[in-house]
mmCIF file of C-alpha atoms and ligand atoms in Angstrom:
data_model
loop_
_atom_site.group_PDB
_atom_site.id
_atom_site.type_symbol
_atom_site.label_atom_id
_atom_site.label_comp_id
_atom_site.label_asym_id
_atom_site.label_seq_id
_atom_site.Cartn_x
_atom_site.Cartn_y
_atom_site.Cartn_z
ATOM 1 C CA UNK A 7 7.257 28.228 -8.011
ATOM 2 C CA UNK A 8 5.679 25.820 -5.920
ATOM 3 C CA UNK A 9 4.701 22.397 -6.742
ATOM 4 C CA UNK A 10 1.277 21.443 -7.471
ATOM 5 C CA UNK A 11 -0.186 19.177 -4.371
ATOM 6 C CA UNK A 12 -1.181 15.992 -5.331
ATOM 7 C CA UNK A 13 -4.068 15.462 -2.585
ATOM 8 C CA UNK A 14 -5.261 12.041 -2.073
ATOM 9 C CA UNK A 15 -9.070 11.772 -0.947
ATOM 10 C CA UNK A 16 -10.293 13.050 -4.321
ATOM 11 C CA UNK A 17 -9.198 10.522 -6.486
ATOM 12 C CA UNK A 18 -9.453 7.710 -3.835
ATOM 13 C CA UNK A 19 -13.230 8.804 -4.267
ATOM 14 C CA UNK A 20 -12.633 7.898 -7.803
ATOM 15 C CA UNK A 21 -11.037 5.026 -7.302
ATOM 16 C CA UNK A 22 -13.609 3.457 -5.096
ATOM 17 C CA UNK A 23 -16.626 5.370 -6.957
ATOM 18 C CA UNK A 24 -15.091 2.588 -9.982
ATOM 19 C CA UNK A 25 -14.872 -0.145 -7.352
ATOM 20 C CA UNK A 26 -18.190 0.047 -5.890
ATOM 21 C CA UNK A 27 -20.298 0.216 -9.305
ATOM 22 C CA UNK A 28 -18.085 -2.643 -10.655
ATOM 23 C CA UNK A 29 -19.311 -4.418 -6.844
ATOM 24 C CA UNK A 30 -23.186 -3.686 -7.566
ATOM 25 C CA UNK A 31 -22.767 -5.847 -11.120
ATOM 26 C CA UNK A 32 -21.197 -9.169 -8.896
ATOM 27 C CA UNK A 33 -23.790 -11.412 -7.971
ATOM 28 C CA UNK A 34 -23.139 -10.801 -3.952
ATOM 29 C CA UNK A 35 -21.369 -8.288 -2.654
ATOM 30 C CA UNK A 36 -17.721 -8.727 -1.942
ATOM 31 C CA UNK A 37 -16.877 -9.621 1.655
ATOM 32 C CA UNK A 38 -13.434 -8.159 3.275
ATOM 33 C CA UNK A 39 -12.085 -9.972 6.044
ATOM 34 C CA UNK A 40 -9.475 -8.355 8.615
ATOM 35 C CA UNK A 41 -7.203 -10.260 10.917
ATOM 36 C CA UNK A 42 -5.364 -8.743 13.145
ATOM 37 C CA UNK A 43 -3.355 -10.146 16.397
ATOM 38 C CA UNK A 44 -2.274 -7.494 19.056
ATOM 39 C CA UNK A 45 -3.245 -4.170 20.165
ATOM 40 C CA UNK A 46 -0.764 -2.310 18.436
ATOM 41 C CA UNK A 47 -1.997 1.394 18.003
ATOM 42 C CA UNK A 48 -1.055 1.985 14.609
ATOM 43 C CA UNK A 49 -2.479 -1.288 13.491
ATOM 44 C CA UNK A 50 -5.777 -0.635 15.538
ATOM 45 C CA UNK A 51 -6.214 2.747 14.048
ATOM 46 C CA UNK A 52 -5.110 1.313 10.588
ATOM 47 C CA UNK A 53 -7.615 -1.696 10.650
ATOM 48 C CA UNK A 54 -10.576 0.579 11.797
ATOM 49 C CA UNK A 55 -9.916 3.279 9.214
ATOM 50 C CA UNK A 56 -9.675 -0.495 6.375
ATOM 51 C CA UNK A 57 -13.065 -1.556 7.694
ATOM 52 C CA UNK A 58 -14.956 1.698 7.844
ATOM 53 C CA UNK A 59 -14.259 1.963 4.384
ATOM 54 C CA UNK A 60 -15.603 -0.500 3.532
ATOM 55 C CA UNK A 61 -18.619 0.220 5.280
ATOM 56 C CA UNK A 62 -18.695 3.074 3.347
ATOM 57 C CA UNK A 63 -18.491 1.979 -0.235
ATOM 58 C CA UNK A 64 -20.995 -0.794 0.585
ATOM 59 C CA UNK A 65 -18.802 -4.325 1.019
ATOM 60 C CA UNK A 66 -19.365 -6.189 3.386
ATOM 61 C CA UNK A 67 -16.306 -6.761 5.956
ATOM 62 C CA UNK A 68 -15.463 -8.547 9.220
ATOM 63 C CA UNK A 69 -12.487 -7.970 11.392
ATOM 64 C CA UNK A 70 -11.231 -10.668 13.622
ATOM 65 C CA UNK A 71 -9.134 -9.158 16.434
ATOM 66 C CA UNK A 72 -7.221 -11.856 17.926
ATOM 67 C CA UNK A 73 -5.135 -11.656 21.265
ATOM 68 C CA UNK A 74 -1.275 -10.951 21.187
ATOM 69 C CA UNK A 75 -0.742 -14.464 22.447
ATOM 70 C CA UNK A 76 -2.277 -16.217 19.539
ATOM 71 C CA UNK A 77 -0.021 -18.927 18.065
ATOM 72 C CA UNK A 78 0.685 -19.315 14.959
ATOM 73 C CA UNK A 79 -1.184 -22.332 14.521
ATOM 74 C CA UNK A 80 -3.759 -20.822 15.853
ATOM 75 C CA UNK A 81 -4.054 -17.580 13.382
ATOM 76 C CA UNK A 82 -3.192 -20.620 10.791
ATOM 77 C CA UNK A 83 -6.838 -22.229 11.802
ATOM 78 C CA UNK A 84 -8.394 -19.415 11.113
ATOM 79 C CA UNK A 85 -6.732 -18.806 7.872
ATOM 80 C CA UNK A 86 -7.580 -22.290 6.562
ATOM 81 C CA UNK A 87 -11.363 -21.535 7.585
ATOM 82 C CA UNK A 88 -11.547 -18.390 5.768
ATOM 83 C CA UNK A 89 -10.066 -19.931 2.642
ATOM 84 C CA UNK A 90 -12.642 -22.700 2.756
ATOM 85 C CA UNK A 91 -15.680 -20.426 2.768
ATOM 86 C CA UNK A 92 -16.749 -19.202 -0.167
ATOM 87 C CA UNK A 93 -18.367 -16.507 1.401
ATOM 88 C CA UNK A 94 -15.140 -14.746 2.292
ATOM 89 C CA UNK A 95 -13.451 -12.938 -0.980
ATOM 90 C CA UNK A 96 -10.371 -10.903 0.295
ATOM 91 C CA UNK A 97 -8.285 -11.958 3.438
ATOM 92 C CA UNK A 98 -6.083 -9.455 5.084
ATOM 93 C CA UNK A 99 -3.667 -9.816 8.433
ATOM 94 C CA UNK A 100 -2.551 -7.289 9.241
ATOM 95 C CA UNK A 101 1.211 -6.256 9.684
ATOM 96 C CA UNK A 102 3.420 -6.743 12.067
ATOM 97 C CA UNK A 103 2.383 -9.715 13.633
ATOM 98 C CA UNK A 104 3.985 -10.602 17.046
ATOM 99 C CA UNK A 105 6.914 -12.398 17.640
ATOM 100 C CA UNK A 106 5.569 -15.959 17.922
ATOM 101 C CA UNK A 107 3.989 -16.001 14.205
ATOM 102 C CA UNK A 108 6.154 -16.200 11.065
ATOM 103 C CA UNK A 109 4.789 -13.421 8.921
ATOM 104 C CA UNK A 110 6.093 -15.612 5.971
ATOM 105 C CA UNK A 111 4.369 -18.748 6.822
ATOM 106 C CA UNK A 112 1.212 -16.508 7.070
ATOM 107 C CA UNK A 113 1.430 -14.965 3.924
ATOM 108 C CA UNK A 114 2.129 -18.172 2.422
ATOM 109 C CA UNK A 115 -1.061 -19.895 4.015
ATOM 110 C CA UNK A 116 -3.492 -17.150 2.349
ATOM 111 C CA UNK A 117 -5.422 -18.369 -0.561
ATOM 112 C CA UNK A 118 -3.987 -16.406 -3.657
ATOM 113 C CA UNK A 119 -7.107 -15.696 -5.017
ATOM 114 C CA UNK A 120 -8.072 -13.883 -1.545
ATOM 115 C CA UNK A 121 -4.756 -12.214 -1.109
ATOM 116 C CA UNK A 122 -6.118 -8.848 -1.428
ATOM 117 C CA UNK A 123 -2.618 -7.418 -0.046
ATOM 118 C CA UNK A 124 -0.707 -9.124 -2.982
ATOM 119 C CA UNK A 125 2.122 -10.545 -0.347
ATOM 120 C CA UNK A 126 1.504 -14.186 -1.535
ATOM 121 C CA UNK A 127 4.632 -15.537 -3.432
ATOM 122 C CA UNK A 128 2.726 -16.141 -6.309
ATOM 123 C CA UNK A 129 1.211 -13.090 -6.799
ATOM 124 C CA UNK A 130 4.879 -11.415 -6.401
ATOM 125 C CA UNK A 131 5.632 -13.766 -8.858
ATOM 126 C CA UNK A 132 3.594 -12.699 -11.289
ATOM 127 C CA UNK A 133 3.952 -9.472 -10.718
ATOM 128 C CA UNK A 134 7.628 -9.612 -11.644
ATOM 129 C CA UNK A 135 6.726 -11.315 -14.748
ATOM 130 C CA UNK A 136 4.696 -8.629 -15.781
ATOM 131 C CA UNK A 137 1.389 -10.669 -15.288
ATOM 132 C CA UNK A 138 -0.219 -8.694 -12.517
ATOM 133 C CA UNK A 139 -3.478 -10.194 -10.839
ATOM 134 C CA UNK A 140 -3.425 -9.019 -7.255
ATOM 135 C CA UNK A 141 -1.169 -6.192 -6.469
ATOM 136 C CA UNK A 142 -0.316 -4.524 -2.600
ATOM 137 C CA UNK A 143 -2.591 -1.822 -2.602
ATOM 138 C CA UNK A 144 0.078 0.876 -1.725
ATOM 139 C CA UNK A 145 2.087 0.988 -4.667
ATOM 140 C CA UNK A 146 -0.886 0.001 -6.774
ATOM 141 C CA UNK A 147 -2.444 3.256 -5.368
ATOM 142 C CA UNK A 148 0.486 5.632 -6.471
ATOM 143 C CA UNK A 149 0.359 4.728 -9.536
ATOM 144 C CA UNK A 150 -3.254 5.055 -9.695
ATOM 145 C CA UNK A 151 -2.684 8.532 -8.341
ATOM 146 C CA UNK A 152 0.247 9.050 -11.167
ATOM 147 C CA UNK A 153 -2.360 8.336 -13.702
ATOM 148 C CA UNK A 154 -4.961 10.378 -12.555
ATOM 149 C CA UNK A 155 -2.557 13.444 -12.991
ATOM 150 C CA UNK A 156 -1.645 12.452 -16.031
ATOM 151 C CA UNK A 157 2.264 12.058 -15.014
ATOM 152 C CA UNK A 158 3.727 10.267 -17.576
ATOM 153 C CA UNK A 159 5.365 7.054 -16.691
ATOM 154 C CA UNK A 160 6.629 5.446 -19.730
ATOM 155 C CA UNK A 161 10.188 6.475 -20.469
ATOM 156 C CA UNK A 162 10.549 8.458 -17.444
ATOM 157 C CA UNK A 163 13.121 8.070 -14.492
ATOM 158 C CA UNK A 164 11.666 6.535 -11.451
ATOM 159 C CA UNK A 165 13.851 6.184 -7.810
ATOM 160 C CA UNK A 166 12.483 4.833 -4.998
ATOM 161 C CA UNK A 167 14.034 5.180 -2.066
ATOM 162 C CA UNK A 168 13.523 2.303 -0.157
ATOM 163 C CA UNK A 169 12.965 -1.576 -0.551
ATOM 164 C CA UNK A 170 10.632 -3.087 1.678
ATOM 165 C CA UNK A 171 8.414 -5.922 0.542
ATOM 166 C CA UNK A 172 5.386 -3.448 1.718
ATOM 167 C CA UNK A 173 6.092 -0.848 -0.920
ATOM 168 C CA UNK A 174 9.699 -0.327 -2.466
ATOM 169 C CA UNK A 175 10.102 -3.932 -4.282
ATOM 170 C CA UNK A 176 6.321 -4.324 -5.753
ATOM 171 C CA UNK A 177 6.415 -0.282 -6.674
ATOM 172 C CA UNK A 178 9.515 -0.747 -8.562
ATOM 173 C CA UNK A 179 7.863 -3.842 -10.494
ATOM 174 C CA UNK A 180 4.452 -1.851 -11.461
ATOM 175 C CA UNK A 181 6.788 0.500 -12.442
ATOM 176 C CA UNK A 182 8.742 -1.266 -14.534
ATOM 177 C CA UNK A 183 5.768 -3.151 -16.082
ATOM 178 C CA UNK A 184 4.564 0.529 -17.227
ATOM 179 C CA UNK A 185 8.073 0.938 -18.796
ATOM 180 C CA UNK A 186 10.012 3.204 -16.402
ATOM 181 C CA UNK A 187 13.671 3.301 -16.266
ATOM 182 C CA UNK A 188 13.635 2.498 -12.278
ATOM 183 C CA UNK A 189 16.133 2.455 -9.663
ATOM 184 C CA UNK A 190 15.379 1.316 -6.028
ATOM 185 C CA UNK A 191 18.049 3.200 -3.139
ATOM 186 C CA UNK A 192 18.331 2.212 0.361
ATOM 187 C CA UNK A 193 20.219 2.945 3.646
ATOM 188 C CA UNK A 194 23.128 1.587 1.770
ATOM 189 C CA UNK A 195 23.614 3.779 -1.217
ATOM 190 C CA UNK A 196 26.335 5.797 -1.831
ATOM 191 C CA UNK A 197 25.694 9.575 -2.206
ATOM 192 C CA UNK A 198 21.491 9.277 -2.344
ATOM 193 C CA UNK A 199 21.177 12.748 -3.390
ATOM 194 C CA UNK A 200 22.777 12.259 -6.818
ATOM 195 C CA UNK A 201 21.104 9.619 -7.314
ATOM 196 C CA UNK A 202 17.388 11.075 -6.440
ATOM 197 C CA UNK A 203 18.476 14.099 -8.344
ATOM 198 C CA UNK A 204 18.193 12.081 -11.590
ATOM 199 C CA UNK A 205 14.108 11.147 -11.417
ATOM 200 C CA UNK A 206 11.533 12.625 -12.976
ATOM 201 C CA UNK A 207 9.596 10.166 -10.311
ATOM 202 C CA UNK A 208 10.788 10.040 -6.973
ATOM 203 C CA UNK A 209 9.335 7.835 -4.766
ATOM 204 C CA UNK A 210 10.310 8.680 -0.780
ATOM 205 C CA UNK A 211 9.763 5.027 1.398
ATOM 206 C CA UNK A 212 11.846 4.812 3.751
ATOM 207 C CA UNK A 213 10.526 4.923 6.755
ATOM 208 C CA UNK A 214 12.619 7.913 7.873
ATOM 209 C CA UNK A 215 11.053 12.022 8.720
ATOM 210 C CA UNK A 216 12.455 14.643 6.116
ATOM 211 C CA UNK A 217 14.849 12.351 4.397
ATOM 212 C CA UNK A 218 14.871 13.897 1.205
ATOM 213 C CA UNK A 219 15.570 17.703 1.289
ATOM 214 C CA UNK A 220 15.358 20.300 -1.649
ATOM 215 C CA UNK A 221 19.172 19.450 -3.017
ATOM 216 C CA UNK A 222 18.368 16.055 -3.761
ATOM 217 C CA UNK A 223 15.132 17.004 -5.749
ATOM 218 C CA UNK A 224 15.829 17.290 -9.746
ATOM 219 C CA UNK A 225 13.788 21.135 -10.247
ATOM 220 C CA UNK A 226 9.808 19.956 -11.547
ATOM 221 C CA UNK A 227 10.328 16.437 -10.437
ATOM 222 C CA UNK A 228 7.080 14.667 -9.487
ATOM 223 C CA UNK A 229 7.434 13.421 -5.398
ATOM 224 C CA UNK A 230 5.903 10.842 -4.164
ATOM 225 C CA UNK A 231 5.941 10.684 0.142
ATOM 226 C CA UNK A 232 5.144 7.264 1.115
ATOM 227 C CA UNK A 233 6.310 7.709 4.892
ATOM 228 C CA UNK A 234 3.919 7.823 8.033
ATOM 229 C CA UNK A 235 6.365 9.198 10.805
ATOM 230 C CA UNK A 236 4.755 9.694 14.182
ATOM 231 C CA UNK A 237 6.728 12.595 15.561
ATOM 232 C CA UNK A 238 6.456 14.523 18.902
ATOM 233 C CA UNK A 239 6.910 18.530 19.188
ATOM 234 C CA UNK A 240 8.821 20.185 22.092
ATOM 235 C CA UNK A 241 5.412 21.231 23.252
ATOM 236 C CA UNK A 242 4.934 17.206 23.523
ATOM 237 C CA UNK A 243 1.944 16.815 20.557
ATOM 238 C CA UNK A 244 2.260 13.980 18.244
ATOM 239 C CA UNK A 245 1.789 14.240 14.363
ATOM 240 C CA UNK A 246 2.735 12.785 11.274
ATOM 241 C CA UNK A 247 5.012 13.645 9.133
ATOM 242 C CA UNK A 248 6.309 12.401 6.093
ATOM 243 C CA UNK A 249 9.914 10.868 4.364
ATOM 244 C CA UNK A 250 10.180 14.176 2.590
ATOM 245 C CA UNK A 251 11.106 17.889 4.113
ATOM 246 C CA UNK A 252 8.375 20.437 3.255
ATOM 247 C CA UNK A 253 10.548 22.988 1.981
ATOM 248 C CA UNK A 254 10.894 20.207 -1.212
ATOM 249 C CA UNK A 255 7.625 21.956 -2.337
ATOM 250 C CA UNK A 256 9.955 25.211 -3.835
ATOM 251 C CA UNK A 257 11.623 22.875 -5.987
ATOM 252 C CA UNK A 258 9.408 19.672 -7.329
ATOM 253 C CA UNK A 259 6.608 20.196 -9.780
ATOM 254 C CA UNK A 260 3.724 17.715 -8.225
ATOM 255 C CA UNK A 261 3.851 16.555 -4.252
ATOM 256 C CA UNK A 262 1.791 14.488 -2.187
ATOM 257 C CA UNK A 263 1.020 15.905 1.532
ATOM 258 C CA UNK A 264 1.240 13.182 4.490
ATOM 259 C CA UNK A 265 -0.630 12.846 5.665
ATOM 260 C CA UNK A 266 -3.833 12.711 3.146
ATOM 261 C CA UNK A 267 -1.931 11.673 -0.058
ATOM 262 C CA UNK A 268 -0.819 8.153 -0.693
ATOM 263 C CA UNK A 269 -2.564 6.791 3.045
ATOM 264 C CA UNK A 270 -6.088 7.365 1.235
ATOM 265 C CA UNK A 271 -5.241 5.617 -1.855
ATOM 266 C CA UNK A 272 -3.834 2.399 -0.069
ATOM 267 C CA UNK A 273 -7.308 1.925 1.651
ATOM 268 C CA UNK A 274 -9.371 2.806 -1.617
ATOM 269 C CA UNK A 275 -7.038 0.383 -3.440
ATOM 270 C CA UNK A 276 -7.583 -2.842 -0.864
ATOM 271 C CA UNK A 277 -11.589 -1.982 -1.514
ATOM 272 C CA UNK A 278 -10.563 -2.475 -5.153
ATOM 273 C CA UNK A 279 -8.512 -5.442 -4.934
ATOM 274 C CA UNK A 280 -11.043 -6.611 -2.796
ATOM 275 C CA UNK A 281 -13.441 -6.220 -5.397
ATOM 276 C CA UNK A 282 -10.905 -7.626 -8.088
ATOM 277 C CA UNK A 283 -10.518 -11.002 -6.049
ATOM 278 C CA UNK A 284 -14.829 -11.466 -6.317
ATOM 279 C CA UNK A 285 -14.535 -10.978 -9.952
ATOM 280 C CA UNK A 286 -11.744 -13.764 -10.587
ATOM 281 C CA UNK A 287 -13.797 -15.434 -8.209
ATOM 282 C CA UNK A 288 -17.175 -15.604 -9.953
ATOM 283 C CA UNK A 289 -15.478 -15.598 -13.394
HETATM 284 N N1 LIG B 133 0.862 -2.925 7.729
HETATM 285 C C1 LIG B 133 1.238 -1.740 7.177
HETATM 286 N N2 LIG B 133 0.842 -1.676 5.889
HETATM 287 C C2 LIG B 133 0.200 -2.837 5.618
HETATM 288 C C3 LIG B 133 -0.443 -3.344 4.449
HETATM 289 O O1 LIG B 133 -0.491 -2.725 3.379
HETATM 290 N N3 LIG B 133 -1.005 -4.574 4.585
HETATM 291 C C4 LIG B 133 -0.944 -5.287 5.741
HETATM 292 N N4 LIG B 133 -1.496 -6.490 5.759
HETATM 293 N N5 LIG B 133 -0.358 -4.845 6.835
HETATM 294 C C5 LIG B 133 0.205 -3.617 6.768
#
């Protein structure tokens, strides 16, 4: 039988359909701002998809695109100005930054009450304590897409494979905080496919095309496919393809596609966060 395909864009349309009537009730509309330093293509083409978005749903949203030479001091500045005006709710650089700027000092400098992308140690901190206030909108937008199919998370076996600070570490804490039994794998575990054949939830992030094959897939599981993989054919045609080998659809019961499933619910879930921040803001 094949699994059940979990396709993003309609319930990101949910998800922001919620987020923009909860904007119309603020007293101004939210206001997004962008940062990002470089040209890098995926970052271009993942900043412009952020901010037309937003257009979209109605917030208001600026992108500064700063020059790969920019210091850190200098992308510092600008941070410090956008925390100062109360104008500006969310504040998002964008990731990787080059070489010159410590992406930790960055993340540190963002007010946490802007930190629409959840990186700021405090808001991991309270993640991890089980005290969520802003969360990084990719794993915050699976398991918005778990709930919306009804998978249920409490009790279950989750594994993620992977543990970035992007997706793997914060997914494993929402996880957690909705009372999963979770276990996060990496490029260091010991025979992966017994341990991703014991979830129920399996949660693909590493970063690495067709990864997890039909063996390692418990029969019904739910599957989760968090890469982006930029590939090129013999014929020389780039595409995208994700952490987890099609043929994985004969064995799990629900599947997301790459791409359109998780990459539309990480945009629709910075428009909510974005959204969140103005409410703690005018609260
Ligand atoms: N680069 C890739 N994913 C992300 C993300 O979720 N947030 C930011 N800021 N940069 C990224």
């Amino acid at each position: 039988m094949k699994a059940q395909i979990l396709a993003g864009p309609p319930v990101a349309a949910a998800l922001l359909a919620d987020a923009a009537a909860r904007a119309s009730r603020l007293p101004a509309l939210p206001h997004l701002v962008i940062v990002r330093v470089g040209d890098d293509p995926a970052s271009v083409s993942y900043v412009r998809g952020k901010a037309r978005k937003a257009g979209e749903v109605g917030l208001r949203n600026t992108v500064h695109a700063l020059p790969e030479a920019t210091s850190q001091a200098e992308l510092l500045a600008l941070i410090d100005t956008l925390n100062r005006d109360d104008d500006v709710n969310g504040i998002l650089v964008q990731l990787p930054l080059p070489a010159q700027i410590a992406e930790a000092a960055v993340l540190h400098a963002i007010d946490p009450r802007k930190d629409v992308d959840g990186f700021h140690p405090l808001n991991v901190g309270e993640l991890w304590a089980g005290r969520p206030a802003l969360t990084p909108c990719t794993p915050a937008g699976i398991m918005y897409l778990l709930a919306h199919h009804g998978v249920q998370v409490a009790g279950a076996r989750a594994v993620i494979v992977g543990r970035s600070h992007l997706v793997g570490r914060p997914l494993a804490a929402l996880l957690l905080n909705a009372d999963a039994t979770v276990t996060v794998a990496h490029s260091r575990t010991c025979d992966l496919g017994a341990v991703t054949r014991e979830a129920d939830i399996l949660i693909a992030a590493a970063g690495c095309p067709g990864l997890i094959t039909p063996e390692m897939v418990k029969p019904g599981a739910t599957v989760i496919d968090v890469g982006i993989n930029r590939v090129v054919s013999i014929e020389g045609k780039g595409h995208l393809v994700g952490d987890v080998h099609p043929d994985v659809a004969d064995v799990a019961g629900m599947l997301t596609p790459v791409p359109g499933g998780v990459g539309p619910m990480t945009v629709a879930q910075l428009l909510a966060n974005t959204v969140r921040a103005a409410e703690l803001q005018h609260a």
